[in-house]
Short mmCIF file of C-alpha atoms in Angstrom, two decimals:
data_model
loop_
_atom_site.label_atom_id
_atom_site.label_comp_id
_atom_site.label_asym_id
_atom_site.label_seq_id
_atom_site.Cartn_x
_atom_site.Cartn_y
_atom_site.Cartn_z
CA MET A 30 -27.50 1.06 14.04
CA PRO A 31 -24.11 -0.03 12.66
CA PHE A 32 -20.96 1.60 13.90
CA LEU A 33 -19.91 4.29 11.45
CA ASN A 34 -16.86 6.47 11.07
CA PHE A 35 -14.09 4.05 11.93
CA GLU A 36 -11.57 6.56 10.63
CA SER A 37 -12.01 10.19 11.56
CA ARG A 38 -8.40 11.34 11.38
CA HIS A 39 -8.42 13.68 8.41
CA PHE A 40 -5.66 15.76 6.83
CA SER A 41 -5.64 19.53 6.89
CA GLU A 42 -4.61 21.33 3.70
CA ALA A 43 -1.30 22.26 5.38
CA GLU A 44 -0.65 18.61 6.30
CA LYS A 45 -1.43 17.45 2.76
CA ALA A 46 0.93 20.07 1.34
CA ALA A 47 3.72 19.14 3.79
CA ILE A 48 3.34 15.42 3.03
CA THR A 49 3.29 16.01 -0.72
CA THR A 50 6.43 18.17 -0.46
CA ALA A 51 8.19 15.57 1.70
CA LEU A 52 7.31 12.83 -0.78
CA GLN A 53 8.58 14.95 -3.68
CA ASP A 54 11.79 15.62 -1.74
CA LEU A 55 12.22 11.88 -1.14
CA GLN A 56 11.63 11.11 -4.81
CA THR A 57 14.19 13.77 -5.79
CA ALA A 58 16.74 12.46 -3.27
CA LEU A 59 16.33 8.91 -4.58
CA SER A 60 16.06 9.70 -8.29
CA GLY A 61 19.70 9.01 -9.13
CA LYS A 62 19.84 5.83 -7.06
CA LEU A 63 16.80 3.93 -8.33
CA ALA A 64 17.15 1.07 -10.78
CA THR A 65 14.71 -0.04 -13.44
CA LEU A 66 14.72 -3.74 -14.22
CA THR A 67 12.70 -5.57 -16.82
CA ALA A 68 10.68 -8.58 -15.74
CA GLU A 69 13.37 -10.80 -17.24
CA GLU A 70 16.13 -8.96 -15.35
CA ARG A 71 14.20 -9.24 -12.09
CA GLN A 72 13.89 -12.97 -12.73
CA GLN A 73 17.58 -13.26 -13.64
CA TYR A 74 18.96 -11.31 -10.69
CA GLY A 75 16.13 -11.99 -8.26
CA SER A 76 16.74 -12.12 -4.57
CA ILE A 77 19.79 -13.83 -3.14
CA LYS A 78 17.58 -15.51 -0.50
CA GLU A 79 18.33 -15.80 3.21
CA GLN A 80 20.89 -18.62 3.00
CA ASN A 81 22.95 -16.64 0.49
CA LYS A 82 22.66 -13.46 2.57
CA LEU A 83 24.15 -15.42 5.46
CA MET A 84 27.01 -16.45 3.19
CA VAL A 85 27.61 -12.83 2.12
CA ASN A 86 27.62 -11.79 5.78
CA LYS A 87 30.14 -14.51 6.62
CA VAL A 88 32.44 -13.45 3.74
CA LYS A 89 32.23 -9.86 5.01
CA ASP A 90 33.01 -11.01 8.55
CA TYR A 91 36.12 -12.82 7.27
CA ARG A 92 37.13 -9.79 5.21
CA ASP A 93 36.82 -7.59 8.29
CA SER A 94 38.60 -9.96 10.70
CA ASP A 95 41.13 -11.75 8.45
CA PRO A 96 41.63 -9.72 5.24
CA GLN A 97 44.66 -11.84 4.27
CA LEU A 98 42.22 -14.72 3.61
CA SER A 99 40.26 -12.65 1.05
CA SER A 100 40.49 -13.15 -2.70
CA PRO A 101 42.58 -10.51 -4.48
CA GLU A 102 40.20 -10.80 -7.44
CA VAL A 103 37.35 -9.11 -5.55
CA ASP A 104 37.11 -5.32 -5.48
CA TRP A 105 36.70 -5.13 -1.70
CA GLU A 106 36.05 -1.41 -1.65
CA GLU A 107 33.12 -1.94 -4.04
CA PHE A 108 32.03 -4.99 -2.01
CA GLY A 109 31.92 -2.82 1.13
CA ASN A 110 30.05 -0.02 -0.64
CA ASP A 111 27.52 -2.51 -2.02
CA PHE A 112 27.10 -4.03 1.44
CA VAL A 113 26.47 -0.66 3.10
CA SER A 114 24.10 0.46 0.32
CA ARG A 115 22.23 -2.84 0.41
CA SER A 116 21.80 -2.61 4.18
CA PHE A 117 20.60 0.99 3.95
CA LEU A 118 18.16 0.15 1.15
CA GLN A 119 16.78 -2.81 3.12
CA THR A 120 16.15 -0.58 6.15
CA LEU A 121 14.58 2.07 3.93
CA THR A 122 12.42 -0.51 2.12
CA ASN A 123 11.23 -1.96 5.43
CA SER A 124 10.30 1.50 6.71
CA LEU A 125 8.49 2.42 3.51
CA THR A 126 6.66 -0.92 3.45
CA GLU A 127 5.48 -0.36 7.02
CA LEU A 128 4.45 3.19 6.16
CA SER A 129 2.63 1.98 3.04
CA ARG A 130 0.79 -0.68 5.03
CA GLY A 131 -0.36 1.92 7.56
CA LEU A 132 -1.52 4.24 4.78
CA GLU A 133 -3.38 1.42 3.05
CA ASN A 134 -5.06 0.43 6.33
CA ALA A 135 -6.16 4.03 6.96
CA LYS A 136 -7.48 4.21 3.38
CA ILE A 137 -9.45 0.99 3.92
CA LEU A 138 -11.12 2.51 6.98
CA HIS A 139 -11.97 5.71 5.09
CA ASP A 140 -13.34 3.59 2.22
CA TRP A 141 -15.45 1.64 4.70
CA ASP A 142 -16.80 4.85 6.22
CA ASN A 143 -17.71 6.19 2.76
CA TYR A 144 -19.34 2.90 1.80
CA GLN A 145 -21.43 2.69 4.98
CA ALA A 146 -22.55 6.31 4.67
CA SER A 147 -23.44 5.68 1.02
CA LEU A 148 -25.54 2.65 2.00
CA THR A 149 -27.32 4.72 4.62
CA ASP A 150 -28.00 7.44 2.07
CA TYR A 151 -29.25 4.90 -0.47
CA GLN A 152 -31.57 3.26 2.08
CA TYR A 153 -32.92 6.71 2.97
CA SER A 154 -33.46 7.45 -0.72
CA VAL A 155 -35.32 4.13 -1.20
CA TYR A 156 -37.50 4.95 1.83
CA ARG A 157 -38.26 8.45 0.52
CA ASN A 158 -38.92 7.13 -2.99
CA ASP A 159 -41.23 4.37 -1.68
CA SER A 160 -43.15 6.95 0.37
CA GLY A 161 -43.77 8.99 -2.76
CA SER A 162 -41.38 11.86 -2.12
CA THR A 163 -40.47 13.84 -5.21
CA GLY A 164 -36.99 13.66 -6.72
CA PHE A 165 -35.77 10.35 -5.33
CA HIS A 166 -36.79 7.99 -8.15
CA THR A 167 -33.91 8.86 -10.50
CA LYS A 168 -31.36 8.72 -7.68
CA VAL A 169 -32.56 5.27 -6.56
CA GLU A 170 -32.56 3.97 -10.13
CA GLU A 171 -29.04 5.25 -10.79
CA ILE A 172 -27.61 3.84 -7.57
CA LYS A 173 -29.53 0.55 -7.81
CA GLN A 174 -27.37 -0.46 -10.79
CA PHE A 175 -24.43 -1.06 -8.42
CA PHE A 176 -26.22 -3.80 -6.50
CA ASN A 177 -26.26 -7.49 -7.35
CA ARG A 178 -29.69 -8.39 -8.66
CA THR A 179 -29.51 -12.12 -7.96
CA GLY A 180 -31.39 -13.84 -5.20
CA GLY A 181 -34.04 -11.37 -4.08
CA GLY A 182 -36.42 -11.03 -6.96
CA SER A 183 -36.63 -8.52 -9.77
CA GLY A 184 -36.77 -5.40 -7.59
CA ASN A 185 -33.88 -6.27 -5.28
CA THR A 186 -32.54 -3.07 -3.76
CA THR A 187 -30.73 -4.78 -0.91
CA PRO A 188 -27.24 -3.35 -0.54
CA PRO A 189 -24.39 -5.73 -1.27
CA GLU A 190 -21.63 -6.63 1.10
CA PRO A 191 -18.44 -4.69 0.41
CA THR A 192 -15.88 -6.33 -1.79
CA GLU A 193 -12.34 -5.35 -2.62
#
């Protein structure tokens, strides 16, 4: 028998409400700080890449250690604010990306559990239908449509492998 129920950590109604509220609070806190860029703007501004980030860091280091060497044409207060905001946003983005990856992985395991249980139920329904039990024919016919019909003959009811 295959191993079922990879993911059995479920959310209580109180946990779901608390998470939803926390997410709404985060969205509210960030609402005035988010930017919307068109595809063209994202292409135009893009990422400054690692080499250029190193250059920005070096300019900041010089500004901090030898401000007399800094260009008077740069708004250094704005430069500093951008630097701090950029660093904060990078940390926040990394944390949210890690959180998103963990959520997606948990969802994948719940999906797998649902899929395996559904296959078990379908196989049971096929068995009951084939043994002449009443009520299973329609269920088998409706679920059978989700299976690939190539390779096994016209009545192939073999469950497919999961795809994403």
